[in-house]
Every structure is written in C-alpha cells, then in structure tokens.
mmCIF file of C-alpha atoms and ligand atoms in Angstrom:
data_model
loop_
_atom_site.group_PDB
_atom_site.id
_atom_site.type_symbol
_atom_site.label_atom_id
_atom_site.label_comp_id
_atom_site.label_asym_id
_atom_site.label_seq_id
_atom_site.Cartn_x
_atom_site.Cartn_y
_atom_site.Cartn_z
ATOM 1 C CA MET A 1 13.724 -16.605 -15.390
ATOM 2 C CA SER A 2 10.451 -16.717 -17.302
ATOM 3 C CA LYS A 3 8.503 -13.610 -18.194
ATOM 4 C CA LEU A 4 7.182 -11.691 -15.170
ATOM 5 C CA ILE A 5 4.630 -9.295 -16.668
ATOM 6 C CA ASP A 6 1.797 -9.161 -19.208
ATOM 7 C CA LEU A 7 1.849 -5.564 -20.407
ATOM 8 C CA SER A 8 1.400 -4.370 -23.971
ATOM 9 C CA VAL A 9 2.684 -1.101 -25.444
ATOM 10 C CA GLU A 10 -0.943 0.036 -25.764
ATOM 11 C CA GLN A 11 -1.733 -0.743 -22.093
ATOM 12 C CA GLY A 12 1.471 0.992 -21.008
ATOM 13 C CA LYS A 13 0.960 4.238 -22.938
ATOM 14 C CA ASP A 14 -0.136 6.185 -19.810
ATOM 15 C CA TYR A 15 2.733 4.882 -17.673
ATOM 16 C CA GLY A 16 4.000 7.747 -15.496
ATOM 17 C CA THR A 17 0.968 9.956 -16.131
ATOM 18 C CA GLY A 18 -2.227 7.924 -15.705
ATOM 19 C CA LEU A 19 -3.706 4.779 -14.196
ATOM 20 C CA VAL A 20 -2.094 1.664 -15.675
ATOM 21 C CA LYS A 21 -3.108 -1.799 -14.470
ATOM 22 C CA PHE A 22 -1.826 -5.172 -15.674
ATOM 23 C CA HIS A 23 -0.978 -8.753 -14.613
ATOM 24 C CA HIS A 24 2.323 -9.982 -13.214
ATOM 25 C CA HIS A 25 3.752 -13.321 -12.030
ATOM 26 C CA LEU A 26 5.853 -12.362 -8.979
ATOM 27 C CA ASN A 27 3.760 -14.698 -6.829
ATOM 28 C CA GLU A 28 5.103 -17.628 -8.879
ATOM 29 C CA THR A 29 8.742 -16.943 -7.919
ATOM 30 C CA GLY A 30 8.335 -18.353 -4.386
ATOM 31 C CA LEU A 31 10.161 -15.307 -3.015
ATOM 32 C CA PHE A 32 7.071 -14.094 -1.174
ATOM 33 C CA ASP A 33 6.128 -17.336 0.633
ATOM 34 C CA ASP A 34 6.128 -17.294 4.449
ATOM 35 C CA ASP A 35 9.587 -18.859 4.875
ATOM 36 C CA GLU A 36 11.200 -16.469 2.421
ATOM 37 C CA LEU A 37 9.503 -13.452 4.004
ATOM 38 C CA ALA A 38 10.531 -14.560 7.507
ATOM 39 C CA GLU A 39 14.149 -14.808 6.360
ATOM 40 C CA LEU A 40 13.900 -11.449 4.656
ATOM 41 C CA ILE A 41 12.589 -9.855 7.881
ATOM 42 C CA ASP A 42 15.465 -11.457 9.822
ATOM 43 C CA ASN A 43 17.916 -9.904 7.360
ATOM 44 C CA THR A 44 16.453 -6.391 7.440
ATOM 45 C CA PRO A 45 18.571 -3.926 9.468
ATOM 46 C CA ARG A 46 16.726 -1.673 11.968
ATOM 47 C CA GLU A 47 17.369 1.398 9.809
ATOM 48 C CA TYR A 48 15.468 -0.147 6.908
ATOM 49 C CA TYR A 49 12.128 -1.133 8.410
ATOM 50 C CA MET A 50 9.089 0.684 9.690
ATOM 51 C CA ILE A 51 6.428 -1.234 11.590
ATOM 52 C CA THR A 52 3.273 0.652 12.381
ATOM 53 C CA HIS A 53 0.198 -0.128 14.423
ATOM 54 C CA MET A 54 -3.238 1.194 13.548
ATOM 55 C CA ASN A 55 -6.096 1.653 15.958
ATOM 56 C CA VAL A 56 -9.102 3.865 16.345
ATOM 57 C CA GLU A 57 -8.991 6.364 19.207
ATOM 58 C CA GLY A 58 -12.167 8.376 19.543
ATOM 59 C CA ARG A 59 -13.125 9.259 15.992
ATOM 60 C CA LYS A 60 -9.585 9.296 14.748
ATOM 61 C CA MET A 61 -7.445 6.511 13.342
ATOM 62 C CA ILE A 62 -4.016 6.590 14.989
ATOM 63 C CA TRP A 63 -0.954 5.306 13.210
ATOM 64 C CA ARG A 64 2.142 4.748 15.397
ATOM 65 C CA ASN A 65 5.690 3.447 14.891
ATOM 66 C CA GLY A 66 7.174 0.441 16.663
ATOM 67 C CA ASP A 67 10.052 -2.024 16.924
ATOM 68 C CA PHE A 68 10.365 -5.835 16.441
ATOM 69 C CA ASN A 69 11.714 -6.045 20.010
ATOM 70 C CA GLY A 70 13.942 -9.020 19.194
ATOM 71 C CA LEU A 71 11.208 -11.182 17.619
ATOM 72 C CA SER A 72 12.307 -13.531 14.829
ATOM 73 C CA GLY A 73 11.129 -12.988 11.273
ATOM 74 C CA ALA A 74 8.661 -15.885 11.621
ATOM 75 C CA GLU A 75 7.255 -14.336 14.827
ATOM 76 C CA VAL A 76 6.970 -10.904 13.245
ATOM 77 C CA LEU A 77 5.068 -12.456 10.345
ATOM 78 C CA GLU A 78 2.738 -14.254 12.771
ATOM 79 C CA ALA A 79 2.219 -10.995 14.706
ATOM 80 C CA ILE A 80 1.205 -9.286 11.469
ATOM 81 C CA LYS A 81 -1.212 -12.109 10.621
ATOM 82 C CA GLN A 82 -2.898 -11.757 14.018
ATOM 83 C CA GLY A 83 -2.596 -8.049 14.789
ATOM 84 C CA GLN A 84 -3.332 -4.655 13.274
ATOM 85 C CA LEU A 85 0.116 -4.069 11.832
ATOM 86 C CA TRP A 86 1.710 -2.729 8.719
ATOM 87 C CA LEU A 87 5.371 -3.428 7.936
ATOM 88 C CA CYS A 88 7.473 -1.664 5.340
ATOM 89 C CA LEU A 89 10.895 -3.126 4.469
ATOM 90 C CA ARG A 90 12.500 -0.097 2.907
ATOM 91 C CA GLY A 91 14.888 -0.289 -0.032
ATOM 92 C CA ILE A 92 15.202 -4.059 -0.637
ATOM 93 C CA GLU A 93 18.106 -3.415 -3.021
ATOM 94 C CA LYS A 94 20.245 -2.789 0.077
ATOM 95 C CA PHE A 95 19.610 -6.064 1.912
ATOM 96 C CA SER A 96 17.929 -8.642 -0.355
ATOM 97 C CA PRO A 97 19.777 -9.408 -3.615
ATOM 98 C CA GLU A 98 17.196 -12.089 -4.545
ATOM 99 C CA HIS A 99 14.208 -9.747 -4.346
ATOM 100 C CA HIS A 100 16.226 -6.985 -5.944
ATOM 101 C CA GLU A 101 17.152 -9.183 -8.892
ATOM 102 C CA VAL A 102 13.590 -10.293 -9.583
ATOM 103 C CA MET A 103 12.307 -6.704 -9.358
ATOM 104 C CA GLU A 104 15.060 -5.504 -11.690
ATOM 105 C CA GLN A 105 13.825 -8.010 -14.258
ATOM 106 C CA ALA A 106 10.191 -7.003 -13.734
ATOM 107 C CA PHE A 107 11.035 -3.327 -14.228
ATOM 108 C CA ALA A 108 13.243 -4.087 -17.236
ATOM 109 C CA GLU A 109 10.198 -5.763 -18.820
ATOM 110 C CA VAL A 110 8.073 -2.699 -17.989
ATOM 111 C CA GLY A 111 10.784 -0.492 -19.514
ATOM 112 C CA ASP A 112 10.734 -2.538 -22.737
ATOM 113 C CA VAL A 113 7.094 -1.583 -23.385
ATOM 114 C CA THR A 114 7.153 1.982 -22.008
ATOM 115 C CA LYS A 115 10.054 3.416 -23.967
ATOM 116 C CA HIS A 116 8.168 6.700 -24.462
ATOM 117 C CA VAL A 117 8.740 7.671 -20.818
ATOM 118 C CA LYS A 118 12.018 8.167 -18.990
ATOM 119 C CA THR A 119 11.753 6.897 -15.431
ATOM 120 C CA ASP A 120 14.132 7.308 -12.545
ATOM 121 C CA ARG A 121 13.416 4.648 -9.941
ATOM 122 C CA SER A 122 14.713 5.254 -6.443
ATOM 123 C CA GLN A 123 13.709 2.766 -3.790
ATOM 124 C CA THR A 124 11.733 -0.478 -3.851
ATOM 125 C CA HIS A 125 9.955 -1.568 -0.689
ATOM 126 C CA ILE A 126 8.091 -4.684 0.447
ATOM 127 C CA LEU A 127 4.866 -4.079 2.378
ATOM 128 C CA ILE A 128 3.405 -6.774 4.629
ATOM 129 C CA SER A 129 0.160 -5.989 6.452
ATOM 130 C CA SER A 130 -2.528 -7.592 8.594
ATOM 131 C CA PRO A 131 -5.643 -9.137 6.991
ATOM 132 C CA ASN A 132 -7.892 -6.330 8.257
ATOM 133 C CA ALA A 133 -5.410 -3.449 8.233
ATOM 134 C CA SER A 134 -6.183 -0.133 6.575
ATOM 135 C CA VAL A 135 -3.969 2.575 5.242
ATOM 136 C CA LEU A 136 -5.355 6.038 5.889
ATOM 137 C CA TYR A 137 -6.109 8.581 3.204
ATOM 138 C CA HIS A 138 -2.782 10.036 2.103
ATOM 139 C CA THR A 139 -0.720 11.114 -0.845
ATOM 140 C CA ASP A 140 2.758 9.931 -1.827
ATOM 141 C CA ILE A 141 5.396 12.369 -3.072
ATOM 142 C CA PRO A 142 6.879 10.289 -5.944
ATOM 143 C CA LEU A 143 5.052 8.211 -8.512
ATOM 144 C CA ILE A 144 4.300 4.740 -7.161
ATOM 145 C CA HIS A 145 4.297 1.400 -8.935
ATOM 146 C CA HIS A 146 2.436 -1.165 -6.801
ATOM 147 C CA TRP A 147 2.789 -4.932 -7.369
ATOM 148 C CA HIS A 148 0.239 -6.874 -5.362
ATOM 149 C CA VAL A 149 1.454 -10.386 -4.488
ATOM 150 C CA ARG A 150 -0.653 -11.888 -1.660
ATOM 151 C CA GLY A 151 -4.053 -11.270 -0.035
ATOM 152 C CA LYS A 152 -6.834 -8.984 -1.198
ATOM 153 C CA LYS A 153 -7.149 -5.243 -0.750
ATOM 154 C CA ARG A 154 -9.455 -2.473 -1.895
ATOM 155 C CA PHE A 155 -7.718 0.610 -3.195
ATOM 156 C CA TYR A 156 -9.630 3.943 -3.339
ATOM 157 C CA LEU A 157 -8.034 6.504 -5.627
ATOM 158 C CA TRP A 158 -8.976 10.167 -6.117
ATOM 159 C CA ASP A 159 -8.214 12.717 -8.805
ATOM 160 C CA GLU A 160 -5.046 14.596 -7.809
ATOM 161 C CA THR A 161 -6.200 17.685 -9.752
ATOM 162 C CA ASP A 162 -9.357 18.001 -7.619
ATOM 163 C CA LYS A 163 -8.514 20.801 -5.147
ATOM 164 C CA THR A 164 -11.269 19.642 -2.768
ATOM 165 C CA VAL A 165 -9.616 16.307 -2.094
ATOM 166 C CA LEU A 166 -6.073 17.689 -2.416
ATOM 167 C CA PRO A 167 -5.709 21.462 -1.832
ATOM 168 C CA ASP A 168 -2.389 22.973 -2.977
ATOM 169 C CA GLU A 169 -1.371 23.910 0.563
ATOM 170 C CA THR A 170 -1.891 20.333 1.722
ATOM 171 C CA LEU A 171 0.296 18.920 -1.021
ATOM 172 C CA GLU A 172 2.934 21.570 -0.250
ATOM 173 C CA ALA A 173 2.945 20.531 3.437
ATOM 174 C CA VAL A 174 3.465 16.890 2.442
ATOM 175 C CA ILE A 175 6.236 17.782 0.001
ATOM 176 C CA LEU A 176 7.964 20.009 2.582
ATOM 177 C CA ARG A 177 7.597 17.062 5.001
ATOM 178 C CA GLU A 178 5.802 19.154 7.609
ATOM 179 C CA THR A 179 3.197 16.446 8.001
ATOM 180 C CA GLU A 180 3.087 12.679 7.703
ATOM 181 C CA GLU A 181 1.598 11.797 4.359
ATOM 182 C CA GLU A 182 -1.897 11.344 5.912
ATOM 183 C CA ILE A 183 -4.071 14.339 5.159
ATOM 184 C CA HIS A 184 -7.607 15.645 5.718
ATOM 185 C CA TYR A 185 -10.248 13.228 4.467
ATOM 186 C CA ASP A 186 -14.039 13.232 4.335
ATOM 187 C CA LYS A 187 -15.924 9.912 4.159
ATOM 188 C CA LYS A 188 -18.362 11.484 1.663
ATOM 189 C CA TRP A 189 -15.564 11.515 -0.916
ATOM 190 C CA ASP A 190 -15.800 7.696 -1.147
ATOM 191 C CA GLU A 191 -18.811 8.249 -3.432
ATOM 192 C CA PHE A 192 -16.609 9.555 -6.235
ATOM 193 C CA ALA A 193 -13.424 7.529 -5.648
ATOM 194 C CA ASN A 194 -12.078 5.211 -8.304
ATOM 195 C CA ILE A 195 -12.200 1.800 -6.589
ATOM 196 C CA ILE A 196 -9.681 -0.838 -7.632
ATOM 197 C CA ASP A 197 -9.735 -4.325 -6.083
ATOM 198 C CA LEU A 198 -6.229 -5.684 -5.882
ATOM 199 C CA GLU A 199 -5.799 -9.442 -6.071
ATOM 200 C CA PRO A 200 -2.533 -11.409 -6.216
ATOM 201 C CA GLY A 201 -0.917 -10.839 -9.594
ATOM 202 C CA ILE A 202 -2.255 -7.314 -10.188
ATOM 203 C CA SER A 203 0.195 -4.491 -10.765
ATOM 204 C CA CYS A 204 -0.749 -0.830 -11.018
ATOM 205 C CA THR A 205 0.595 2.689 -11.093
ATOM 206 C CA TRP A 206 -1.401 5.923 -10.948
ATOM 207 C CA PRO A 207 -0.915 9.670 -11.468
ATOM 208 C CA GLN A 208 1.661 11.346 -9.202
ATOM 209 C CA ASN A 209 0.227 12.509 -5.839
ATOM 210 C CA GLY A 210 -3.159 10.843 -6.526
ATOM 211 C CA PRO A 211 -4.610 10.687 -2.986
ATOM 212 C CA HIS A 212 -5.643 7.200 -1.924
ATOM 213 C CA LYS A 213 -6.592 4.932 0.960
ATOM 214 C CA VAL A 214 -6.474 1.165 1.232
ATOM 215 C CA ASP A 215 -8.625 -1.374 3.084
ATOM 216 C CA ASN A 216 -7.268 -4.906 3.310
ATOM 217 C CA LEU A 217 -10.059 -7.389 2.657
ATOM 218 C CA ASP A 218 -8.618 -10.837 3.180
ATOM 219 C CA GLY A 219 -5.429 -12.702 4.160
ATOM 220 C CA LEU A 220 -1.925 -11.494 4.883
ATOM 221 C CA ASN A 221 -1.295 -8.730 2.360
ATOM 222 C CA VAL A 222 2.064 -8.585 0.605
ATOM 223 C CA SER A 223 3.042 -6.062 -2.049
ATOM 224 C CA VAL A 224 6.149 -4.671 -3.651
ATOM 225 C CA VAL A 225 6.101 -0.917 -4.065
ATOM 226 C CA ALA A 226 8.566 1.118 -6.082
ATOM 227 C CA GLU A 227 8.972 4.870 -6.015
ATOM 228 C CA TYR A 228 9.885 6.589 -9.249
ATOM 229 C CA PHE A 229 10.004 9.974 -10.934
ATOM 230 C CA THR A 230 9.715 11.088 -14.519
ATOM 231 C CA PRO A 231 11.172 14.478 -15.622
ATOM 232 C CA GLN A 232 7.630 15.910 -15.443
ATOM 233 C CA ALA A 233 7.122 14.427 -11.932
ATOM 234 C CA LYS A 234 10.386 16.000 -10.749
ATOM 235 C CA ARG A 235 9.238 19.396 -12.027
ATOM 236 C CA LYS A 236 5.895 19.030 -10.242
ATOM 237 C CA TYR A 237 7.769 18.227 -7.029
ATOM 238 C CA GLY A 238 10.015 21.287 -7.528
ATOM 239 C CA VAL A 239 7.118 23.640 -8.269
ATOM 240 C CA TYR A 240 5.117 22.567 -5.185
ATOM 241 C CA TYR A 241 8.226 22.650 -3.017
ATOM 242 C CA ALA A 242 9.018 26.208 -4.143
ATOM 243 C CA ASN A 243 5.393 27.342 -3.814
ATOM 244 C CA GLY A 244 5.310 25.954 -0.267
ATOM 245 C CA PHE A 245 8.544 27.720 0.613
ATOM 246 C CA LEU A 246 7.391 31.040 -0.867
ATOM 247 C CA ARG A 247 4.058 30.826 0.974
ATOM 248 C CA ARG A 248 5.510 29.918 4.364
ATOM 249 C CA TYR A 249 8.815 31.777 4.483
ATOM 250 C CA MET A 250 8.459 34.699 2.071
ATOM 251 C CA GLY A 251 4.852 35.764 2.772
ATOM 252 C CA MET A 252 3.841 35.211 -0.844
ATOM 253 C CA ASN A 253 0.718 33.580 -2.253
ATOM 254 C CA PRO A 254 1.761 31.552 -5.311
ATOM 255 C CA THR A 255 -1.201 30.301 -7.329
ATOM 256 C CA SER A 256 0.421 28.822 -10.440
ATOM 257 C CA THR A 257 1.234 25.125 -10.340
ATOM 258 C CA LYS A 258 2.306 24.963 -13.992
ATOM 259 C CA THR A 259 5.203 22.575 -14.573
ATOM 260 C CA GLU A 260 6.222 24.001 -17.964
ATOM 261 C CA GLY A 261 7.799 27.353 -18.849
ATOM 262 C CA LEU A 262 10.404 29.678 -17.368
ATOM 263 C CA VAL A 263 8.642 30.279 -14.046
ATOM 264 C CA ALA A 264 8.368 26.540 -13.440
ATOM 265 C CA TYR A 265 12.072 26.045 -14.149
ATOM 266 C CA ALA A 266 12.953 28.968 -11.844
ATOM 267 C CA LYS A 267 10.855 27.397 -9.080
ATOM 268 C CA CYS A 268 12.637 24.064 -9.552
ATOM 269 C CA ALA A 269 15.996 25.858 -9.221
ATOM 270 C CA LEU A 270 14.742 27.578 -6.057
ATOM 271 C CA ALA A 271 13.625 24.221 -4.615
ATOM 272 C CA VAL A 272 17.080 22.737 -5.234
ATOM 273 C CA ALA A 273 18.737 25.742 -3.527
ATOM 274 C CA VAL A 274 16.391 25.669 -0.520
ATOM 275 C CA LYS A 275 16.897 21.940 -0.069
ATOM 276 C CA LYS A 276 20.675 22.332 -0.321
ATOM 277 C CA LEU A 277 20.690 25.001 2.368
ATOM 278 C CA ASN A 278 18.360 22.981 4.610
ATOM 279 C CA LEU A 279 16.189 26.068 5.008
ATOM 280 C CA THR A 280 13.031 24.109 5.828
ATOM 281 C CA LYS A 281 14.676 21.293 7.800
ATOM 282 C CA LYS A 282 13.581 22.420 11.265
ATOM 283 C CA GLN A 283 9.901 22.027 10.269
ATOM 284 C CA GLU A 284 10.263 18.373 9.233
ATOM 285 C CA ARG A 285 8.562 15.870 11.513
ATOM 286 C CA ASP A 286 10.326 13.136 13.501
ATOM 287 C CA MET A 287 9.347 9.487 13.492
ATOM 288 C CA ILE A 288 8.763 8.445 17.111
ATOM 289 C CA LEU A 289 9.069 4.937 18.525
ATOM 290 C CA SER A 290 5.981 4.393 20.683
ATOM 291 C CA PHE A 291 5.448 0.609 20.911
ATOM 292 C CA LEU A 292 7.232 -2.757 20.882
ATOM 293 C CA LEU A 293 5.929 -6.061 19.542
ATOM 294 C CA ASP A 294 4.923 -8.265 22.491
ATOM 295 C CA PRO A 295 7.093 -11.431 22.599
ATOM 296 C CA LYS A 296 4.695 -13.197 25.012
ATOM 297 C CA ASN A 297 1.451 -12.546 23.149
ATOM 298 C CA ILE A 298 2.242 -12.611 19.451
ATOM 299 C CA GLY A 299 0.030 -10.093 17.669
ATOM 300 C CA ASP A 300 -0.194 -7.733 20.673
ATOM 301 C CA ILE A 301 1.913 -4.663 21.306
ATOM 302 C CA ILE A 302 3.531 -3.095 24.364
ATOM 303 C CA ASN A 303 2.875 0.650 24.531
ATOM 304 C CA LEU A 304 5.820 2.774 25.616
ATOM 305 C CA GLN A 305 5.333 5.564 28.141
ATOM 306 C CA THR A 306 6.096 9.046 26.843
ATOM 307 C CA LYS A 307 9.405 9.157 28.733
ATOM 308 C CA ASP A 308 10.582 5.978 26.963
ATOM 309 C CA GLN A 309 9.601 7.128 23.485
ATOM 310 C CA LYS A 310 12.408 8.240 21.187
ATOM 311 C CA PRO A 311 13.022 9.168 17.551
ATOM 312 C CA ILE A 312 13.612 6.258 15.164
ATOM 313 C CA MET A 313 16.679 6.475 12.979
ATOM 314 C CA GLN A 314 15.932 5.700 9.332
ATOM 315 C CA LEU A 315 18.317 5.682 6.401
HETATM 316 FE FE1 FE2 B 1 0.478 5.286 -0.761
#
C-alpha cells in the first residue's frame, strides 16, 4: 500500500496536546465509495451502530436514536443522503478487517513521526452523515483524531481551558456520563471559535475535551474517527472523574484540576476505585430507541410511541 499521510515531524510536534492538521490519502483507497460503504453497513452488527436523527423542536435541536429497520446498506446510505441522519459505525476493528488494516497503516505512519508522544488508541469509528446535518456543541471524553474522507463540513472548535465555554462541572458531568456529550452552548461564542473547513483528504486532531460543533456544508459526509489517550489525557480524565465524584457524592468542592503531582495521582487512584465499584453507575444515562428508518419513503423516519421505545444495547 502506498503512503497514506503527509505529516512531518515538525507538523506533528503538538500531536496529543494541540491542534494538528495535515493531508491524507484514505479517499484514494476506494474503501469509502458507496458500494464499499453499503457492504460495510450490511456487515455491521446492531450492537455496533448508532443512527441518530436531528431536527429542530421549538428553539432546541433534538438528537434521537434509531434503527435501520431491516433496510439494506445501500438503502441506509440513500436514506442518509436524503434525510437528516448521522450514522456511527462503532469500532470497525471488530467487523471490517479491510478498513481496520488501512487505518492501522495510517496510524503507524502517524506514529513514525510522533515518537515523542505515547498514544493508546481504543476504538476507530466511521461516521456517515447527511449533506446538511449538524452535530451539536459537545465535548468528547478522549482525544479524537478525525480523518475527513468525503463531503465538506465546517468544524467550530473552542478553547477547552476557557471556563465560560466549558465549566468544570459540565466536563465532570460528561465524564461521569450523567449527560449525553451535548452541553450548554451560546450562539455568541461562534465569534471566537476557531473555524476549520474540512475537505476530503484533511486529517486533524485537537486538544482533549476541546468543545466543538460541526455543520455539514455539502455532499454525503464520511469520516473516520479514532479515540485515543495519552498518559496526560488519562490523568486529566481521572482528575475530572474524581472531582465530579467528590462534588456530587461527598459534598466537597474541589477546585484544582492539576494533572501533575501527588494530589492528581491520588485522584486518579480514586477514579479507578469508584469506577471498579460502579458507585456512579445508577446516574449514567440510557440510549433510547425512538425511531425506525422508513422502508417505504427512503430518507424519512417512523417515530415510535413512548410505549414502544426501549433502551438500545451497545457494546
Ligand atoms: Fe466530537
């Protein structure tokens, strides 16, 4: 396989800590053409996909979870092209050896020029979304490496250290999984967002927890997204997890978010213990199935009545 990325050591020096943007050639592999994607969708087990529908209700954007409802991969793809849908195929390493192999090579090439940082990659997902879909303002728990393959999208990124756009208690709630990753957002913040236009062949990663929103601009959008941690990112996760636990369950008011030093290490140990004992589990939110793709009108959805809605099992 020929080289998949154009990234120099100099360009990659902020990998895992800052915004790094470079070119890639995944779109030349053919693995993301319609036929290949349709087959991939056909091969994705129920436990490994999430299809969501976005619509505006009142002044609020609502994001709900659905099911393919027996549609073929080609029909699902067509529904996404015509509808307001966002599909995540979660953990391609489990059901697509071809995509897994090409991403392993791409990440090996990234690793060759970012030897200064130790990364621990967990899952790699493929995102397929409608031409005019949006992803609401949110923050992701791990570091994210985003490879844009098809379509155009506008990515708005904010400074994760700015407590106005990301208060500590909000990040704690996301990390404790009390809330979906969407969080409070004010349109005025767009004025100071870092705006990045993603075209096919652009790859980027940004600081951990950097809040962002995405507006698709044109065409079916296809991206590969990998979650990863560095040792520093794991400590940040542990510190916020422990702070959230102490605030909610122990009546304390932790203010330090330092990820170095004895206190930080003690907090990380506490987070591991709390997670092991499942002490916060009952507060975690469920993912509810509330619509089906419509087999008669491709691109439409069938809303489920409350009595027919049920939790979706995900692995
Ligand atoms: Fe995200």
